Short mmCIF file of C-alpha atoms and ligand atoms in Angstrom, two decimals:
data_model
loop_
_atom_site.label_atom_id
_atom_site.label_comp_id
_atom_site.label_asym_id
_atom_site.label_seq_id
_atom_site.Cartn_x
_atom_site.Cartn_y
_atom_site.Cartn_z
CA MET A 1 -18.88 31.87 50.95
CA ILE A 2 -17.41 31.39 54.38
CA TYR A 3 -17.97 34.99 55.44
CA SER A 4 -21.36 36.52 56.11
CA GLU A 5 -22.41 39.62 54.21
CA LYS A 6 -22.11 41.62 57.39
CA VAL A 7 -18.47 40.60 57.80
CA LEU A 8 -17.69 41.50 54.20
CA ASP A 9 -19.49 44.81 54.58
CA HIS A 10 -17.52 45.77 57.69
CA PHE A 11 -14.30 44.58 56.09
CA GLN A 12 -14.89 46.59 52.93
CA ASN A 13 -16.40 49.65 54.62
CA PRO A 14 -15.06 49.64 58.15
CA ARG A 15 -16.80 52.11 60.47
CA ASN A 16 -14.95 54.50 62.79
CA VAL A 17 -11.49 54.00 61.32
CA GLY A 18 -8.76 56.32 62.48
CA GLU A 19 -7.53 57.73 65.73
CA ILE A 20 -8.65 60.29 68.29
CA PRO A 21 -5.71 62.59 69.04
CA ASP A 22 -7.03 63.68 72.45
CA ALA A 23 -8.51 60.32 73.38
CA ASP A 24 -9.42 59.64 77.02
CA GLY A 25 -8.35 56.04 76.67
CA VAL A 26 -6.18 54.13 74.22
CA GLY A 27 -5.83 50.38 74.15
CA THR A 28 -3.41 48.39 72.03
CA VAL A 29 -3.55 44.63 71.87
CA GLY A 30 -1.97 42.01 69.70
CA ASN A 31 -2.12 38.34 68.99
CA ALA A 32 1.32 36.78 69.18
CA LYS A 33 0.36 33.88 66.91
CA CYS A 34 -0.86 35.76 63.86
CA GLY A 35 0.94 39.03 64.60
CA ASP A 36 -2.17 41.15 64.15
CA ILE A 37 -2.44 44.38 66.13
CA MET A 38 -5.48 46.42 67.09
CA GLN A 39 -5.62 49.88 68.56
CA MET A 40 -8.77 51.42 70.03
CA PHE A 41 -9.35 55.07 71.02
CA ILE A 42 -12.24 56.27 73.16
CA LYS A 43 -13.54 59.71 74.05
CA VAL A 44 -15.62 59.65 77.21
CA GLY A 45 -18.16 62.33 78.13
CA ASP A 46 -20.63 63.07 80.91
CA GLY A 47 -22.07 60.07 82.68
CA GLU A 48 -19.17 57.97 81.40
CA VAL A 49 -20.75 57.76 77.98
CA ILE A 50 -18.47 56.83 75.11
CA GLU A 51 -19.00 59.79 72.82
CA ASP A 52 -16.55 58.73 70.18
CA VAL A 53 -14.54 55.68 69.34
CA LYS A 54 -12.07 54.97 66.58
CA PHE A 55 -9.79 52.10 65.73
CA LYS A 56 -6.77 51.12 63.72
CA THR A 57 -6.20 47.49 62.91
CA PHE A 58 -3.13 46.05 61.31
CA GLY A 59 -4.47 42.63 60.65
CA CYS A 60 -6.66 40.24 58.76
CA GLY A 61 -10.07 40.99 57.29
CA ALA A 62 -11.91 39.44 60.21
CA ALA A 63 -9.88 41.55 62.64
CA ILE A 64 -10.91 44.66 60.73
CA ALA A 65 -14.56 43.60 60.57
CA THR A 66 -14.73 42.68 64.26
CA SER A 67 -13.06 45.87 65.43
CA SER A 68 -15.38 47.89 63.19
CA MET A 69 -18.42 46.13 64.64
CA ALA A 70 -17.09 46.49 68.19
CA THR A 71 -16.85 50.28 67.76
CA GLU A 72 -20.44 50.38 66.56
CA LEU A 73 -21.60 48.34 69.51
CA ILE A 74 -19.97 50.57 72.14
CA LYS A 75 -20.48 54.00 70.60
CA GLY A 76 -22.96 56.00 72.68
CA LYS A 77 -22.89 53.36 75.42
CA ARG A 78 -21.65 53.71 78.96
CA ILE A 79 -18.21 52.49 80.00
CA GLU A 80 -19.82 49.70 82.02
CA GLU A 81 -21.69 48.45 78.97
CA ALA A 82 -18.54 48.56 76.86
CA LEU A 83 -16.75 46.45 79.46
CA ALA A 84 -19.52 43.89 79.25
CA LEU A 85 -19.08 43.49 75.50
CA THR A 86 -18.04 39.95 74.69
CA ASN A 87 -16.44 38.61 71.55
CA GLU A 88 -19.50 36.36 71.18
CA ALA A 89 -21.70 39.44 70.94
CA VAL A 90 -19.45 40.85 68.23
CA VAL A 91 -19.55 37.57 66.30
CA GLU A 92 -23.30 37.41 66.66
CA ALA A 93 -23.72 40.97 65.39
CA LEU A 94 -21.62 39.99 62.37
CA GLU A 95 -23.81 36.94 61.79
CA GLY A 96 -21.02 34.51 62.48
CA LEU A 97 -17.35 33.92 61.79
CA PRO A 98 -15.51 30.79 60.71
CA PRO A 99 -13.99 28.96 63.72
CA VAL A 100 -10.40 29.79 62.70
CA LYS A 101 -11.32 33.46 62.86
CA ILE A 102 -12.88 33.55 66.31
CA HIS A 103 -9.60 34.71 67.85
CA CYS A 104 -9.89 37.89 65.76
CA SER A 105 -13.11 38.75 67.62
CA VAL A 106 -11.36 38.07 70.92
CA LEU A 107 -8.82 40.69 69.92
CA ALA A 108 -11.65 43.19 69.38
CA GLU A 109 -13.06 42.50 72.85
CA GLU A 110 -9.59 42.86 74.37
CA ALA A 111 -8.97 46.15 72.54
CA VAL A 112 -12.16 47.64 73.99
CA LYS A 113 -11.21 46.47 77.48
CA ALA A 114 -7.68 47.82 77.13
CA ALA A 115 -9.00 51.24 76.07
CA VAL A 116 -11.36 51.32 79.07
CA GLU A 117 -8.56 50.24 81.41
CA ASP A 118 -6.38 53.04 80.10
CA TYR A 119 -9.24 55.49 80.62
CA ARG A 120 -9.70 54.30 84.21
CA LYS A 121 -5.98 54.59 84.88
CA LYS A 122 -5.94 58.17 83.61
CA GLN A 123 -9.00 59.01 85.70
CA ALA A 124 -7.33 57.66 88.82
CA GLN A 125 -4.24 59.74 88.14
CA GLN A 126 -6.28 62.90 87.62
CA ASN A 127 -8.17 62.36 90.84
CA GLY A 128 -4.91 61.96 92.73
FE1 FES B 201 -5.24 37.00 63.84
FE2 FES B 201 -7.31 37.68 62.45
S1 FES B 201 -5.82 36.21 61.91
S2 FES B 201 -6.61 38.60 64.25
#
């Protein structure tokens, strides 16, 4: 089996799937090569804590598993901690990915960063 049990688990039972209609930040990223797309929604509360996070992934199994794991890793964390999340950390939490699937975890890291960037942009607009 080339996939770890953790990967299969998150692929078969992805956590935090869906969208947050009144999200504070939304990030959409894609990989031009494989055509996979990931969308991440975050709800940010007091102290810049990520109270809720959801994702939608139109992509391969590893993309679904990595985005699912990424949501679990940033939920309840502060924005700063979410920004520090690396694709390596996601892969490690999933107990590894085959080399050809590493780019899927990069997409998950980018989706988190894009959602945070969107949140920051909205904050800046609100604060004039
Ligand atoms: Fe491209 Fe998985 S094959 S994200």
